[in-house]
mmCIF file of C-alpha atoms in Angstrom:
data_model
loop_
_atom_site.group_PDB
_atom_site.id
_atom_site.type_symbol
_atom_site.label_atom_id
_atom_site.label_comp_id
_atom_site.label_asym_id
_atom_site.label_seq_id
_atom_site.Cartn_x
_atom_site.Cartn_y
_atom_site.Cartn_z
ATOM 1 C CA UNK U 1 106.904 143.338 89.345
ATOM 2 C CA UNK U 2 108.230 144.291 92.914
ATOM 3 C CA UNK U 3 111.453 144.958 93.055
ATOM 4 C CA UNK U 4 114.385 142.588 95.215
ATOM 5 C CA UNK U 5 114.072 143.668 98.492
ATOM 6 C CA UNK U 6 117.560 144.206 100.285
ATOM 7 C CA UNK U 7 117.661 143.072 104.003
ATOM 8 C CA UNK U 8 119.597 145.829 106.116
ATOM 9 C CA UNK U 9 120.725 143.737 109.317
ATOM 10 C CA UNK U 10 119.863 146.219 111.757
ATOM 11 C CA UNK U 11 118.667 145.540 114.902
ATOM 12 C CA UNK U 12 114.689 147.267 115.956
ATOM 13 C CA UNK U 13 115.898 149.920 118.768
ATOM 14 C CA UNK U 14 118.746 151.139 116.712
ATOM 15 C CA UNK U 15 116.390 151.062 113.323
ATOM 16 C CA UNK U 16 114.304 153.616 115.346
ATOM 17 C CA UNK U 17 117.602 155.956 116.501
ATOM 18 C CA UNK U 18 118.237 155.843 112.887
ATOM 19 C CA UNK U 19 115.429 157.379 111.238
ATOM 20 C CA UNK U 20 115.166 160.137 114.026
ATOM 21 C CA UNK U 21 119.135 160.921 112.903
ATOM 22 C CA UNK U 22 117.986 160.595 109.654
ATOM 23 C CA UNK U 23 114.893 163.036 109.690
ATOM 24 C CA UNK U 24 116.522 165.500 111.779
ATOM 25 C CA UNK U 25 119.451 165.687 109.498
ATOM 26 C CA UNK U 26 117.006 166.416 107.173
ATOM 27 C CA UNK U 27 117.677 163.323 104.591
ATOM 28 C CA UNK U 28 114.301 162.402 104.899
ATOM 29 C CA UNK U 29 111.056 164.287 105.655
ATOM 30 C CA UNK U 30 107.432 163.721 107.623
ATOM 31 C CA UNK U 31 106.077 162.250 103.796
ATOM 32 C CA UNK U 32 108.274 159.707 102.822
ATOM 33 C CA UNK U 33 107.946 158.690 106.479
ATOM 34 C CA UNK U 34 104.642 158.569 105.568
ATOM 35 C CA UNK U 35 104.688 156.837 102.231
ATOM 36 C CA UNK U 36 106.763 154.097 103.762
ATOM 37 C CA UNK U 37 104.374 153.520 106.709
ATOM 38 C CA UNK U 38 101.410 153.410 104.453
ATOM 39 C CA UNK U 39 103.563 150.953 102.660
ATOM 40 C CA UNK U 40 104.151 148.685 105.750
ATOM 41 C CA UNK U 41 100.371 148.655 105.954
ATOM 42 C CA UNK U 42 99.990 147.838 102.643
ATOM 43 C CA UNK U 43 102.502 144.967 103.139
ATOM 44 C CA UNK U 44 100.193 143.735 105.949
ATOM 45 C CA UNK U 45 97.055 143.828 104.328
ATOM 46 C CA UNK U 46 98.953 141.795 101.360
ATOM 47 C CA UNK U 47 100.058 138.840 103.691
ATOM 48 C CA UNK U 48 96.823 138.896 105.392
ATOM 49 C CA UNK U 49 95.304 138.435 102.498
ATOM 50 C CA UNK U 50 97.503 135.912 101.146
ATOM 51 C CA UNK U 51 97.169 133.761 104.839
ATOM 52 C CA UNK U 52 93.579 133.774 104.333
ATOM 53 C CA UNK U 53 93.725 132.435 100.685
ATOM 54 C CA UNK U 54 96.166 129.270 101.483
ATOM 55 C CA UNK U 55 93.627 128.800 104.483
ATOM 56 C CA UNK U 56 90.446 128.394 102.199
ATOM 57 C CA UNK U 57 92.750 126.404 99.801
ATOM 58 C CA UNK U 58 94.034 124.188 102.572
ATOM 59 C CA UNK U 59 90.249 124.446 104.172
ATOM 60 C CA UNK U 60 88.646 122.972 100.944
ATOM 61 C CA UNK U 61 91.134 120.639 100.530
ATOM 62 C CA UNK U 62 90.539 119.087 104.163
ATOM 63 C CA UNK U 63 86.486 119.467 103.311
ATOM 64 C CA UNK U 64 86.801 117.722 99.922
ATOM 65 C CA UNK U 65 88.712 114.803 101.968
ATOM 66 C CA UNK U 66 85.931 114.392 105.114
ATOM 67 C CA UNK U 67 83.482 114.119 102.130
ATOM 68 C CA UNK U 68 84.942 110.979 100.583
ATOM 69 C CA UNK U 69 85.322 109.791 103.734
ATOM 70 C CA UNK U 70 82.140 110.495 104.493
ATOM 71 C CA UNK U 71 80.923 108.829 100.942
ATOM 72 C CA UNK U 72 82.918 105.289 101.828
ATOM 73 C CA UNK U 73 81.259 105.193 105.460
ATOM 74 C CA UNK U 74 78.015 104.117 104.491
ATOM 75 C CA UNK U 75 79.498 100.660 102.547
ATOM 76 C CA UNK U 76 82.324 100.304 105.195
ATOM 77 C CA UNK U 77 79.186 100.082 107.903
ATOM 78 C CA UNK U 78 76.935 97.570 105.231
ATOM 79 C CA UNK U 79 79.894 95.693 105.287
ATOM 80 C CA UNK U 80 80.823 95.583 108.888
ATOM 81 C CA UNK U 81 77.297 94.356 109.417
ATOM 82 C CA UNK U 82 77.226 91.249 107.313
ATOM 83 C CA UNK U 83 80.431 90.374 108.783
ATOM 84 C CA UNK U 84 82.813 91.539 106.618
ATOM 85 C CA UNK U 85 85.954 93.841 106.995
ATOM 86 C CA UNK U 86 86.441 96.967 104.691
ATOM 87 C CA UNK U 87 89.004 95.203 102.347
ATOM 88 C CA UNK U 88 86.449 91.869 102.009
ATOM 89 C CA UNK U 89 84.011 94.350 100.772
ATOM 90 C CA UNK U 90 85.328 95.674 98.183
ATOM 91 C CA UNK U 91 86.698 92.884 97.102
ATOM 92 C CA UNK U 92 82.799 91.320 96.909
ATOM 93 C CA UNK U 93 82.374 94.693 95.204
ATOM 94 C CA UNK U 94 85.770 94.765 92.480
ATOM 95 C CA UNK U 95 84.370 90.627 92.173
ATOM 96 C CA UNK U 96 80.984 91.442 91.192
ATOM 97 C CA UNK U 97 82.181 93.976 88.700
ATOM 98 C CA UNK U 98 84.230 91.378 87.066
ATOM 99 C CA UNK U 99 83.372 89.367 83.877
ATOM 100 C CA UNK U 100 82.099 85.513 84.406
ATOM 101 C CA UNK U 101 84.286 83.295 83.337
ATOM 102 C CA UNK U 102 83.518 81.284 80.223
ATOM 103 C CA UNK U 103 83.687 77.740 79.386
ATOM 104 C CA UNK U 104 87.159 78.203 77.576
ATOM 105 C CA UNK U 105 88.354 80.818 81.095
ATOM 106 C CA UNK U 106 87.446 78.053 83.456
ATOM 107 C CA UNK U 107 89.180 75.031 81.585
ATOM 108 C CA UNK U 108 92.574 77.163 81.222
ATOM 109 C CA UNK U 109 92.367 77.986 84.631
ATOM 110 C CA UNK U 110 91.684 74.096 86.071
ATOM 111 C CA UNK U 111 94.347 72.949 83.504
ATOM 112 C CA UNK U 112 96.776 76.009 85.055
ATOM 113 C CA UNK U 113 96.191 74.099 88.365
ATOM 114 C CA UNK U 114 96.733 70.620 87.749
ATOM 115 C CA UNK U 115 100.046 71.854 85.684
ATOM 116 C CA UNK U 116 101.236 74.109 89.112
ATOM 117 C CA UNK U 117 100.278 71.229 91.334
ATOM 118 C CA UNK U 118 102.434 68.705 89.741
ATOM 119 C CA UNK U 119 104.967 71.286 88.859
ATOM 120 C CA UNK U 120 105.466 71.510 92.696
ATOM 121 C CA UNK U 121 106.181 68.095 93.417
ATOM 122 C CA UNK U 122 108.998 68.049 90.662
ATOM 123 C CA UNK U 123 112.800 68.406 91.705
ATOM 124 C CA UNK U 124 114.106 71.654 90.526
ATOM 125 C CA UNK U 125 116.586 70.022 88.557
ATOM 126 C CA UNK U 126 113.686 68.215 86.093
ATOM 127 C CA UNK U 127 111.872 71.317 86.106
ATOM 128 C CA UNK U 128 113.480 73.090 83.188
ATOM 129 C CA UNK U 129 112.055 70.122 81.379
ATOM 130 C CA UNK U 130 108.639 71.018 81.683
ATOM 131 C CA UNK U 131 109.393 74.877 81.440
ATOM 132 C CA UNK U 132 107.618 77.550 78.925
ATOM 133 C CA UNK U 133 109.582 76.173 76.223
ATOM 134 C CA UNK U 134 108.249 72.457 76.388
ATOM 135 C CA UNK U 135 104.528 73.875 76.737
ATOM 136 C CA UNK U 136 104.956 75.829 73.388
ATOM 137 C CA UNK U 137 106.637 72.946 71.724
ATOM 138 C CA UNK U 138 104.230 70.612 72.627
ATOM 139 C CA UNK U 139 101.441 71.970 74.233
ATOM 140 C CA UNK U 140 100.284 72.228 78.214
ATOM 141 C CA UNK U 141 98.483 68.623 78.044
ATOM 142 C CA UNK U 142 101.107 66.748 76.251
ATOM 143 C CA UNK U 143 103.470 68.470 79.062
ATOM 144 C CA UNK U 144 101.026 67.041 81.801
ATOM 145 C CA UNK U 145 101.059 63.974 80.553
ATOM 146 C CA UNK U 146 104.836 63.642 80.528
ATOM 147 C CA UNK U 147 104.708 64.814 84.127
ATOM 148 C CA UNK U 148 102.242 62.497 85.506
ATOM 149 C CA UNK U 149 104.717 60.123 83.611
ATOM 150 C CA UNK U 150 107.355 61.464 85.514
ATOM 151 C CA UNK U 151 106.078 61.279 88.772
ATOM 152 C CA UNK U 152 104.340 57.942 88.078
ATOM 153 C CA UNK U 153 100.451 57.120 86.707
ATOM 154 C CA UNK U 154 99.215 58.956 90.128
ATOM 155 C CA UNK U 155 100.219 61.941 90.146
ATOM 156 C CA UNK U 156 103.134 61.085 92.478
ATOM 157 C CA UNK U 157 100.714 61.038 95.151
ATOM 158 C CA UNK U 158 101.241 58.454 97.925
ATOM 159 C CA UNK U 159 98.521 55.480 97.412
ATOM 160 C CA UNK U 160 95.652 55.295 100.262
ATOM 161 C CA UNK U 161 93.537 52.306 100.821
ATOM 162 C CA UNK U 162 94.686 48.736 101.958
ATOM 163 C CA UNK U 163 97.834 47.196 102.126
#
């Protein structure tokens, strides 16, 4: 393990003054000037080296990204040719995927409708009355029921014909 370097604020033209003071007063000789220049140019190589590594890294990283781009072009330009944007098509695509909906599916889902539709046209003071609570007490067609009797044998919708 290196040990903590120590940063000696000294400026460059005065660092140089100071190891010509300090080799001619004999403190330091022509092989630990040496030593420490070899170790300067060790201290290269070793960031070099290091540059180059995070550049590959960062390199790959950049490649492995133009390739899934690259992969999604080909469906984005299918799409764009039947008429469709990018978001459309996978949509088509995540919808395909997905499970058809049964018998039971498709009768929740029209009876979900019907009970949003007239839960719309409710005032939000009556609504609590047809909440999650009435639905488990009595069930979501009983509920309906009460709320086409609410809003009247229509619906609530305005009547259309003659007068």
């Amino acid at each position: 393990m290196a040990r903590p370097r120590t940063v000696v604020d000294v400026p460059a033209v005065e660092a140089k003054f100071v190891l010509e003071a300090l080799y001619h007063d004999g403190r330091i000789n022509r092989e630990t000037l040496a030593e420490y220049r070899g170790r300067f140019a060790s201290e290269v190589e070793t960031l070099e080296t290091r540059i180059a590594y995070l550049r590959n890294l960062a390199g790959g990283a950049i490649h492995a990204a133009a390739n899934a781009v690259a992969a999604e072009i080909p469906r984005v330009i299918q799409a764009v040719r039947r008429g469709r944007s990018r978001a459309t098509a996978k949509l088509a695509k995540a919808t395909s995927k997905a499970q058809k909906l049964t018998p039971e599916r498709m009768a929740t889902q029209k009876l979900q409708g019907i009970y949003l539709g007239l839960l719309s046209r409710i005032p939000v003071n009556a609504k609590k009355r047809f909440g999650k609570d009435a639905i488990k007490l009595k069930g979501k067609d009983a509920v309906i029921a009460e709320m086409k009797a609410y809003l009247g044998q229509d619906g609530g919708r305005p009547k259309r014909g003659k007068k």
